[in-house]
mmCIF file with all atom_site columns, C-alpha atoms in Angstrom:
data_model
loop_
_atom_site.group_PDB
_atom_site.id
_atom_site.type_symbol
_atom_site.label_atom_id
_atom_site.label_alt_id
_atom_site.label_comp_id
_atom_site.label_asym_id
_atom_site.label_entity_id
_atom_site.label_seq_id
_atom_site.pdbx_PDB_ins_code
_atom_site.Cartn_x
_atom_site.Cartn_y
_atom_site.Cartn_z
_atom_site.occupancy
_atom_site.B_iso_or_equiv
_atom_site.pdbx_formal_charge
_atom_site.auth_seq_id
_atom_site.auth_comp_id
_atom_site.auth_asym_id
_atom_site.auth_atom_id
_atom_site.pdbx_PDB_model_num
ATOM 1   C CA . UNK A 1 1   ? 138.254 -34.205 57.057 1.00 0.00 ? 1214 UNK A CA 1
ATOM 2   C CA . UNK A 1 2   ? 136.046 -30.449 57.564 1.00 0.00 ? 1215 UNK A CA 1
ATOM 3   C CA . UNK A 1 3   ? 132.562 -33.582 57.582 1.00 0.00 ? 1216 UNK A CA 1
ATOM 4   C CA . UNK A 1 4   ? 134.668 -35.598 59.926 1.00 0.00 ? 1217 UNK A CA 1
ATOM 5   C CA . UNK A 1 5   ? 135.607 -33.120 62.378 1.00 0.00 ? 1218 UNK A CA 1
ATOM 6   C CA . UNK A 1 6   ? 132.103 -31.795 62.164 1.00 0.00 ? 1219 UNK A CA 1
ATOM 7   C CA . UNK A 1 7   ? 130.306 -34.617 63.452 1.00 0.00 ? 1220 UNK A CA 1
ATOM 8   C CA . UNK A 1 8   ? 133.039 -34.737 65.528 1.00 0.00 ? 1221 UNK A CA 1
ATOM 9   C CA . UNK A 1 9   ? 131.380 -31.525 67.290 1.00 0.00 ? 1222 UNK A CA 1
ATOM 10  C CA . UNK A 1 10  ? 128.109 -32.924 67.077 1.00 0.00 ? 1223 UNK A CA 1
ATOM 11  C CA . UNK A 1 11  ? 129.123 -35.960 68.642 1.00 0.00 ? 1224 UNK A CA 1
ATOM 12  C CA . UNK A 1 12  ? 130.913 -33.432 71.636 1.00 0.00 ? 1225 UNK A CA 1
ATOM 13  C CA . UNK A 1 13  ? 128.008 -31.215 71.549 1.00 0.00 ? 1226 UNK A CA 1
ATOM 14  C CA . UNK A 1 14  ? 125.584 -34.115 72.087 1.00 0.00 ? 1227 UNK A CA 1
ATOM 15  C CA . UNK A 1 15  ? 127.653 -35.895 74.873 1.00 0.00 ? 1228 UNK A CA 1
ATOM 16  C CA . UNK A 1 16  ? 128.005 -32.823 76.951 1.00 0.00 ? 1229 UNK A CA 1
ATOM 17  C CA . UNK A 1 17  ? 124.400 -32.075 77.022 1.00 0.00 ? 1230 UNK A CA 1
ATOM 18  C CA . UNK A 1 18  ? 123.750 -35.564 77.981 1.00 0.00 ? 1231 UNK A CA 1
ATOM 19  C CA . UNK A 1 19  ? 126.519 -34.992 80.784 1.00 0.00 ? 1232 UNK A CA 1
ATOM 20  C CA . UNK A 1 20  ? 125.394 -32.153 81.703 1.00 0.00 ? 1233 UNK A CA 1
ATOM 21  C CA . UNK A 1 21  ? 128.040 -29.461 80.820 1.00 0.00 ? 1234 UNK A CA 1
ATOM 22  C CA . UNK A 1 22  ? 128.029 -26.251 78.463 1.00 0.00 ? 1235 UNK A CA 1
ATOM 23  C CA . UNK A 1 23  ? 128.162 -27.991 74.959 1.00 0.00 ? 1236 UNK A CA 1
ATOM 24  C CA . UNK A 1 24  ? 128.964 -24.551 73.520 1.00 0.00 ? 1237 UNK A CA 1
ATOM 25  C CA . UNK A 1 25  ? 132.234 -24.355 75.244 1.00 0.00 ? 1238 UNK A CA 1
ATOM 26  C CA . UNK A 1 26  ? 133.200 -27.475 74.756 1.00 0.00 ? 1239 UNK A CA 1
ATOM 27  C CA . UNK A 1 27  ? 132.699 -27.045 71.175 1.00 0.00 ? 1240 UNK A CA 1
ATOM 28  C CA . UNK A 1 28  ? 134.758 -23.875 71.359 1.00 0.00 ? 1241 UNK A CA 1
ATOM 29  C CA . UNK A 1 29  ? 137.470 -25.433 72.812 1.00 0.00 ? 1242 UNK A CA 1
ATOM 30  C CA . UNK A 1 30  ? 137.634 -28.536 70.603 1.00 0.00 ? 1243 UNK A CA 1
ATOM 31  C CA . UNK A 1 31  ? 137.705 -26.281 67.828 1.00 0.00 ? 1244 UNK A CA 1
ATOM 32  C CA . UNK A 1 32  ? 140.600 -24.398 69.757 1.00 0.00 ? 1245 UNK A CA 1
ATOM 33  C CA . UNK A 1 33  ? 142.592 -27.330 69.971 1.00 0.00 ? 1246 UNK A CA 1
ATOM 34  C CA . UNK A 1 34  ? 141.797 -28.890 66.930 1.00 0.00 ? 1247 UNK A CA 1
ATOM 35  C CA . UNK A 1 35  ? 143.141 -25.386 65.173 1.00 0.00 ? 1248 UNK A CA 1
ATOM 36  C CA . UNK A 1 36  ? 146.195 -25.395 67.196 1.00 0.00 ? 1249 UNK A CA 1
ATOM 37  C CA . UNK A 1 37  ? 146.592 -28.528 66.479 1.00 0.00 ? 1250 UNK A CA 1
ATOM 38  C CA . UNK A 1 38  ? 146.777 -27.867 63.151 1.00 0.00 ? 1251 UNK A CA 1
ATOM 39  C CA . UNK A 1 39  ? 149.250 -24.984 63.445 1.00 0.00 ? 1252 UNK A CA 1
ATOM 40  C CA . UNK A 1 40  ? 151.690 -26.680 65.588 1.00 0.00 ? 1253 UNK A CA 1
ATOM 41  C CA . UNK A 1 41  ? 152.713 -28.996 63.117 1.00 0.00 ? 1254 UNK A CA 1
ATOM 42  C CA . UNK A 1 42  ? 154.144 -26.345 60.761 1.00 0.00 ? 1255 UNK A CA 1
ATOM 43  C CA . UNK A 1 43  ? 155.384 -23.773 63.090 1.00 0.00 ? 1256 UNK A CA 1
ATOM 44  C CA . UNK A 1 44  ? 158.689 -22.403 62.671 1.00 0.00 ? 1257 UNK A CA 1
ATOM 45  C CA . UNK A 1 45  ? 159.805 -19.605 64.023 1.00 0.00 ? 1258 UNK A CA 1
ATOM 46  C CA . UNK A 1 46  ? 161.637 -17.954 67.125 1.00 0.00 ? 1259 UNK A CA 1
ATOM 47  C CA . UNK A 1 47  ? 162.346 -20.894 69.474 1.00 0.00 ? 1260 UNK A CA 1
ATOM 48  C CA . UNK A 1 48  ? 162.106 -18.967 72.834 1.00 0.00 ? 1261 UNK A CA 1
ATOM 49  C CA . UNK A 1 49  ? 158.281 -18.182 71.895 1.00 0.00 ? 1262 UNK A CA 1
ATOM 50  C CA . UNK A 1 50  ? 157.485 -21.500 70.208 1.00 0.00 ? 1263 UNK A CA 1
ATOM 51  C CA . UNK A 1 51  ? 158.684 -23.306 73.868 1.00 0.00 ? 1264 UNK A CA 1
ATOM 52  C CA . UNK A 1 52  ? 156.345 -21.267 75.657 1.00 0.00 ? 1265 UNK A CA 1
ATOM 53  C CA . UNK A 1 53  ? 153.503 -22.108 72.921 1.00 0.00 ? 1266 UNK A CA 1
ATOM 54  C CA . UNK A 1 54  ? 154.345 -25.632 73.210 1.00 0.00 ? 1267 UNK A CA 1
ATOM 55  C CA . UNK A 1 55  ? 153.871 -25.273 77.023 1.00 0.00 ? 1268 UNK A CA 1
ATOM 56  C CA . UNK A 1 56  ? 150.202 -23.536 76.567 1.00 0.00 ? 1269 UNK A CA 1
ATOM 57  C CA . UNK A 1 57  ? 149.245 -26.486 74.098 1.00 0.00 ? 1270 UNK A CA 1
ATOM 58  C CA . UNK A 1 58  ? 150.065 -28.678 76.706 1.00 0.00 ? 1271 UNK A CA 1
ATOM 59  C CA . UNK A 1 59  ? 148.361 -26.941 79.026 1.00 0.00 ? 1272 UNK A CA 1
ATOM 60  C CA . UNK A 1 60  ? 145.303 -26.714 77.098 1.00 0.00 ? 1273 UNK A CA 1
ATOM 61  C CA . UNK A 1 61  ? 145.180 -30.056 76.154 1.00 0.00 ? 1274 UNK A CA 1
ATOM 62  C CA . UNK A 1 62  ? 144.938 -31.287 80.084 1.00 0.00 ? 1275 UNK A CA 1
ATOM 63  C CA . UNK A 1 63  ? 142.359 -28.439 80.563 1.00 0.00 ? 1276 UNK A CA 1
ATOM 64  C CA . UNK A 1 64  ? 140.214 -30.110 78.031 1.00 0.00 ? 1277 UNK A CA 1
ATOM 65  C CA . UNK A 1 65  ? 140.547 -33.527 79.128 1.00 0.00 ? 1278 UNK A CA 1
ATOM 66  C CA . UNK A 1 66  ? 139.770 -32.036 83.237 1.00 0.00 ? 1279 UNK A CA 1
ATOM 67  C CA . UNK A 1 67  ? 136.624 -30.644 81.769 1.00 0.00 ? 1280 UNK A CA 1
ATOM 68  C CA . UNK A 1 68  ? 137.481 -26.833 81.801 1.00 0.00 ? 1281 UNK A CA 1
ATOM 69  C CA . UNK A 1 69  ? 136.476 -25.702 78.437 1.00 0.00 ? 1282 UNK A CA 1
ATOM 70  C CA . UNK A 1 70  ? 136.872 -22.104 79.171 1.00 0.00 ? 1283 UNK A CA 1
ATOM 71  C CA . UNK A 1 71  ? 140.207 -22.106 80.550 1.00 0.00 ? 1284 UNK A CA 1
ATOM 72  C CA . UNK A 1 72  ? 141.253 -24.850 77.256 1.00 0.00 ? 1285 UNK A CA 1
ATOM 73  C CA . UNK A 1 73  ? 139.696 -22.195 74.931 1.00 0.00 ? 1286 UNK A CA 1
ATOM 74  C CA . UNK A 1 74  ? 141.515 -19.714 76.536 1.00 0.00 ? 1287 UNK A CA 1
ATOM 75  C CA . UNK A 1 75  ? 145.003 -21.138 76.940 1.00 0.00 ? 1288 UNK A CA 1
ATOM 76  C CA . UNK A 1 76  ? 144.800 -22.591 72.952 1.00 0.00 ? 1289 UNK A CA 1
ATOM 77  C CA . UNK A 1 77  ? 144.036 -18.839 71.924 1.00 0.00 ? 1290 UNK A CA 1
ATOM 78  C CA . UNK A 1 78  ? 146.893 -17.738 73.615 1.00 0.00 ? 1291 UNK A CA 1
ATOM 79  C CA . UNK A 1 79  ? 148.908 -20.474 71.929 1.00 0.00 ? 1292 UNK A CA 1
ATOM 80  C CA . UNK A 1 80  ? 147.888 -19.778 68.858 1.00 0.00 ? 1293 UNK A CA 1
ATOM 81  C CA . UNK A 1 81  ? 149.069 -16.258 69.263 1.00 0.00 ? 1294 UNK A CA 1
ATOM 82  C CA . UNK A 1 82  ? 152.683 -17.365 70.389 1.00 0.00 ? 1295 UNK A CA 1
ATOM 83  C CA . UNK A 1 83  ? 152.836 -19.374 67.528 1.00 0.00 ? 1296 UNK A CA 1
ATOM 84  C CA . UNK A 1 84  ? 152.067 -16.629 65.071 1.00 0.00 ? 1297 UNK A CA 1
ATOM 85  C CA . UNK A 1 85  ? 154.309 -14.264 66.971 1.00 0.00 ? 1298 UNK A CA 1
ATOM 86  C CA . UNK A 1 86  ? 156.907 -16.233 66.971 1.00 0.00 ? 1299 UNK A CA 1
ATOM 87  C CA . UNK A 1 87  ? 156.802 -16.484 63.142 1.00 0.00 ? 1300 UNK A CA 1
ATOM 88  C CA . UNK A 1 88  ? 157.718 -12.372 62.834 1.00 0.00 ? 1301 UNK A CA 1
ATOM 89  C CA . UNK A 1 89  ? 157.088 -9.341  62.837 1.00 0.00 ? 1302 UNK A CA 1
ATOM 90  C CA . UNK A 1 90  ? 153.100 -9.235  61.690 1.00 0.00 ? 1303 UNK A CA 1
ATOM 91  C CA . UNK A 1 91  ? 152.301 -6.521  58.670 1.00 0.00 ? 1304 UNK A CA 1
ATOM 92  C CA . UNK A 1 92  ? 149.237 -5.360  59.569 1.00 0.00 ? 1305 UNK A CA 1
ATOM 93  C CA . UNK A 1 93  ? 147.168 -5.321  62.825 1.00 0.00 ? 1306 UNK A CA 1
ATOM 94  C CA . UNK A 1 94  ? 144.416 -8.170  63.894 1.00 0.00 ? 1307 UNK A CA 1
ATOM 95  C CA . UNK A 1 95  ? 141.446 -6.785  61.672 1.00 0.00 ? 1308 UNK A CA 1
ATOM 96  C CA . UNK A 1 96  ? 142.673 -4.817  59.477 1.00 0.00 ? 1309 UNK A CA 1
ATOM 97  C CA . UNK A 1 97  ? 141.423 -5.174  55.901 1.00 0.00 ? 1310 UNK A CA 1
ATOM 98  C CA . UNK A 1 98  ? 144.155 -2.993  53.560 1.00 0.00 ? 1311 UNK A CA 1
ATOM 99  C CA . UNK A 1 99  ? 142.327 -2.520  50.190 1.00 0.00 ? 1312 UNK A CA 1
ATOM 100 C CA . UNK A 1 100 ? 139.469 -4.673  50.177 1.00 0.00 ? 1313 UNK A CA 1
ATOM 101 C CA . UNK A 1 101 ? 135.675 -3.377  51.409 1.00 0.00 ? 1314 UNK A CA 1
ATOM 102 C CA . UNK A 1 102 ? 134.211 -0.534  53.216 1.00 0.00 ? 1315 UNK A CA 1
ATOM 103 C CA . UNK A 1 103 ? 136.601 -0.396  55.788 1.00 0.00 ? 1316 UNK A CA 1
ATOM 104 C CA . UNK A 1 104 ? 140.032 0.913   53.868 1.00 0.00 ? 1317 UNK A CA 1
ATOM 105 C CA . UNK A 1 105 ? 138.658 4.089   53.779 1.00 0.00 ? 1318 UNK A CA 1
ATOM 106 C CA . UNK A 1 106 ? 141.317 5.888   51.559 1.00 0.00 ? 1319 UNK A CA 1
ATOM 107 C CA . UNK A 1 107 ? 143.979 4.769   53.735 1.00 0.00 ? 1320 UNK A CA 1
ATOM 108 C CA . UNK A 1 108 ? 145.714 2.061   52.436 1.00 0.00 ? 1321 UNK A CA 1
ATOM 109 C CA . UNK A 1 109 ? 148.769 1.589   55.334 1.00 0.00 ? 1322 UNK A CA 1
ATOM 110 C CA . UNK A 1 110 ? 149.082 4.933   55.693 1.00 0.00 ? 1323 UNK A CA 1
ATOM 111 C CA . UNK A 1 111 ? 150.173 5.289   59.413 1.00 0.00 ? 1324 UNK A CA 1
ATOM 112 C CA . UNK A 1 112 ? 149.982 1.925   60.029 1.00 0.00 ? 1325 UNK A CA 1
ATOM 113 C CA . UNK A 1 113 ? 153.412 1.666   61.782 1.00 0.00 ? 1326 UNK A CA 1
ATOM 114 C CA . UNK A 1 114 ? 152.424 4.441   64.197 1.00 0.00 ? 1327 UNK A CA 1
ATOM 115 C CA . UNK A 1 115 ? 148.853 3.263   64.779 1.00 0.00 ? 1328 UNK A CA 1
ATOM 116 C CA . UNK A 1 116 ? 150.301 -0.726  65.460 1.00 0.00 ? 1329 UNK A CA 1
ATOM 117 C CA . UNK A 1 117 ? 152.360 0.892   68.124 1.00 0.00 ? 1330 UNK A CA 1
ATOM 118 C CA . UNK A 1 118 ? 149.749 2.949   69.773 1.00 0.00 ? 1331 UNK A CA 1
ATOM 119 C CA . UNK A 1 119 ? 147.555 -0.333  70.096 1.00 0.00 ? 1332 UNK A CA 1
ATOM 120 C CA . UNK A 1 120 ? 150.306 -2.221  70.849 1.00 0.00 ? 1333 UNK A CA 1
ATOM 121 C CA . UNK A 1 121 ? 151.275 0.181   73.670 1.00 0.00 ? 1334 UNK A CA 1
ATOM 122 C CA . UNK A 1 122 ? 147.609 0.207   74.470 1.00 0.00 ? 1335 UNK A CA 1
ATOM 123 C CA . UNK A 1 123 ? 147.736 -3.414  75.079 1.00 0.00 ? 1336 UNK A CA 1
ATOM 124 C CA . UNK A 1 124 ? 151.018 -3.813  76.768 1.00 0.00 ? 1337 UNK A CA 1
ATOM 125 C CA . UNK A 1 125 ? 149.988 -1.344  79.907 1.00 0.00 ? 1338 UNK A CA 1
ATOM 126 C CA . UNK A 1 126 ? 146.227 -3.034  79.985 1.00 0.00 ? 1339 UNK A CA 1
ATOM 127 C CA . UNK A 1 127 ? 148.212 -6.455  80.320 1.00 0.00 ? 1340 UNK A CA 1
ATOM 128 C CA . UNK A 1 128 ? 150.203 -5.391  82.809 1.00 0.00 ? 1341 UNK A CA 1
ATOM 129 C CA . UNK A 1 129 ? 147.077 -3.307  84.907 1.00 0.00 ? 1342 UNK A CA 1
ATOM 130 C CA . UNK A 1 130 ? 145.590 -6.882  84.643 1.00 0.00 ? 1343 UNK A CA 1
ATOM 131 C CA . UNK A 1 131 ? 148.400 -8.338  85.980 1.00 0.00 ? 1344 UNK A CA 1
ATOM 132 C CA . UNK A 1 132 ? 148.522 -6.503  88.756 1.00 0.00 ? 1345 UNK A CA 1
ATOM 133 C CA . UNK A 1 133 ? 144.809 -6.000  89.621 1.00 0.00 ? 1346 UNK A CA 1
ATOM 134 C CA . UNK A 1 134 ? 143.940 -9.584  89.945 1.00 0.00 ? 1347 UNK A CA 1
ATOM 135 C CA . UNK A 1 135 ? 147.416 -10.812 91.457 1.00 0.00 ? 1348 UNK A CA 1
ATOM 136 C CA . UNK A 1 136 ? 147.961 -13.626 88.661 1.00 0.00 ? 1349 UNK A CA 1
ATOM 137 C CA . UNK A 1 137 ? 150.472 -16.262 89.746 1.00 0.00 ? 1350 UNK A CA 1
ATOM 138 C CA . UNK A 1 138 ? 151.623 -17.864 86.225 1.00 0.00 ? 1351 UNK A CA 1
ATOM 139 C CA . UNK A 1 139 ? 155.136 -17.241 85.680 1.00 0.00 ? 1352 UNK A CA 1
ATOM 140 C CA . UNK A 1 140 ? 154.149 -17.303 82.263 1.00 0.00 ? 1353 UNK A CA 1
ATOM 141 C CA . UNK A 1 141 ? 151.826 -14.511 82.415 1.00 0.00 ? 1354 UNK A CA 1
ATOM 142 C CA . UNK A 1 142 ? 154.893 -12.301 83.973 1.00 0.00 ? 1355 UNK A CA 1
ATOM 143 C CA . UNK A 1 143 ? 157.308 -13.430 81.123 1.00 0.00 ? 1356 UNK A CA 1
ATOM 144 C CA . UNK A 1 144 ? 154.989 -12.597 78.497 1.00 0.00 ? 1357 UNK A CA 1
ATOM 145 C CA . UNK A 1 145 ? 154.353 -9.028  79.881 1.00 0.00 ? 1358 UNK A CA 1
ATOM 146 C CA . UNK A 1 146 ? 157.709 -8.623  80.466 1.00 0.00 ? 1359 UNK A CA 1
ATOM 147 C CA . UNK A 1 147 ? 158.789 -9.386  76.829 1.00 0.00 ? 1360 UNK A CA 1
ATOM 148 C CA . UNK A 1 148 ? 156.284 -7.927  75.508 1.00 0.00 ? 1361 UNK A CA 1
ATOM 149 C CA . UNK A 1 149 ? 157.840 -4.428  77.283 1.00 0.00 ? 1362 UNK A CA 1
ATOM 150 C CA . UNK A 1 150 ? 160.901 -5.304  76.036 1.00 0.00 ? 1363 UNK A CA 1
ATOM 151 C CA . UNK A 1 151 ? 159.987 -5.844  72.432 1.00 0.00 ? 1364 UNK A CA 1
ATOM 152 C CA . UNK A 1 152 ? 157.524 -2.641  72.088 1.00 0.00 ? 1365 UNK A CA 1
ATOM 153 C CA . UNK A 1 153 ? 160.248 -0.177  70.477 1.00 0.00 ? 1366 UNK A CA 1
ATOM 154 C CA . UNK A 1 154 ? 161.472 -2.206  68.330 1.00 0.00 ? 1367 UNK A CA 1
ATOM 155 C CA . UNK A 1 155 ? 159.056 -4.765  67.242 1.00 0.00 ? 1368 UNK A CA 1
ATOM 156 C CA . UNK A 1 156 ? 155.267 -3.483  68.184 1.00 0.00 ? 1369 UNK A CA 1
ATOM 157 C CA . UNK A 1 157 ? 153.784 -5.694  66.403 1.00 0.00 ? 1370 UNK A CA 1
ATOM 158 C CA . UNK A 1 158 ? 155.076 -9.317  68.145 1.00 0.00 ? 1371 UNK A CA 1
ATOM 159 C CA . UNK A 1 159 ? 154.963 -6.879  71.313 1.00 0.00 ? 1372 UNK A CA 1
ATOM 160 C CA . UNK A 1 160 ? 150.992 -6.825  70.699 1.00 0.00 ? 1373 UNK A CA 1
ATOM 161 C CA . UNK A 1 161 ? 150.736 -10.308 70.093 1.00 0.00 ? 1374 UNK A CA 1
ATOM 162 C CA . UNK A 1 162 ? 152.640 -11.455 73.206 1.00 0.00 ? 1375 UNK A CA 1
ATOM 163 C CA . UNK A 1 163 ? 150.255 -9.117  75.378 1.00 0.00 ? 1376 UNK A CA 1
ATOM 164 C CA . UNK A 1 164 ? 147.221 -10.474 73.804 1.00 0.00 ? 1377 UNK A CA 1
ATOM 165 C CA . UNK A 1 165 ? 148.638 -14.124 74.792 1.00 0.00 ? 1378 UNK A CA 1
ATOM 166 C CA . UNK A 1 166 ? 149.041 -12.299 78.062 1.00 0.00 ? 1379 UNK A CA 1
ATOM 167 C CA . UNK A 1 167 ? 145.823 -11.344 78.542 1.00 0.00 ? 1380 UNK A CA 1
ATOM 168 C CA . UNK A 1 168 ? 143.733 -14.734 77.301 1.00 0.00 ? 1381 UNK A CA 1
ATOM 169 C CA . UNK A 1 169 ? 146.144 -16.267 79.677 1.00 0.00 ? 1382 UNK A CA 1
ATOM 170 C CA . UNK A 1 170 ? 144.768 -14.130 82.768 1.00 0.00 ? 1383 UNK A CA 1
ATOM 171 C CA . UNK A 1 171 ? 141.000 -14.574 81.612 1.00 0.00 ? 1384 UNK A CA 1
ATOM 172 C CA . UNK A 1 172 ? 141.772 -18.392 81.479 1.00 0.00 ? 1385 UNK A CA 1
ATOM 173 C CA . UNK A 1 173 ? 142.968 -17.679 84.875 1.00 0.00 ? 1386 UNK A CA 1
ATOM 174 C CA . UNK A 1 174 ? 140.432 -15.967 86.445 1.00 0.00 ? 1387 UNK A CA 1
ATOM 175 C CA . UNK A 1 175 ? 137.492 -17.655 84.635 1.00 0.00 ? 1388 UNK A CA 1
ATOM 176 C CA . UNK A 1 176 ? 136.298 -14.803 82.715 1.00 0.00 ? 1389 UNK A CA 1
#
């Protein structure tokens, strides 16, 4: 399957430059998809969140297939993130390595809870600044922000994943 979807890529890669459009995001995006893809057909979770994921794989899927390999990339990623938020409460924040490397530092989860809400926070007011700054029209975009408020006492870390969904969903807006 992993040769297969490679040449795959190659195959993309090699069309678009004969077509004359960024090969690199296309291959982003198929890769995107083809992940999403992947975890849509085991997600289980909160149904309210998985709807709206379902939504943004549709959406990305029509992106793809119109040629706008950004805004595909962009909408799977924030898929992706619905789906994993709607699974629970995360443990640990994006990145973080507990135990394992150079980067634990003596910590080991120390503070964690404290330091996911802070970022979570962090992300939350940056989502809704973006909102606001560029005038973003998708519904979607408000609902996320708005739950993610609404969640950030009580469950930071779903709060941070529904602002990061946020925020891919305004760059795949705005085209950047």
């Amino acid at each position: 399957m992993r040769k297969a979807f490679f040449g795959f890529l190659i195959l993309l890669a090699g069309l678009s430059l004969a077509q004359g459009t960024d090969y690199r995001q296309a291959a982003l995006a198929a890769s995107a998809l083809a992940r999403l893809q992947a975890v849509a057909q085991g997600a289980t979770g909160e149904e309210k969140l998985l709807s709206w994921a379902k939504e943004l794989k549709a959406r990305a899927e029509k992106s793809y297939e119109a040629k706008a390999y950004f805004k595909a990339a962009r909408e799977a990623q924030a898929a992706l993130l619905l789906y994993r938020a709607a699974q629970g409460e995360p443990k640990a924040p994006m990145g973080y390595r507990h135990g394992r490397g150079p980067r634990d530092w003596g910590y080991r989860g120390r503070d964690l809870p404290a330091r996911l809400g802070s970022r979570a926070q962090a992300l939350v007011d940056r989502a809704e600044k973006e909102l606001a700054y560029y005038r973003a029209q998708d519904a979607l975009v408000k609902a996320l922000v708005a739950e993610a408020k609404g969640r950030l006492e009580k469950e930071p870390g779903r709060a941070l994943l529904l602002a990061q969904a946020a925020l891919a969903l305004i760059s795949a807006e705005r085209g950047f």
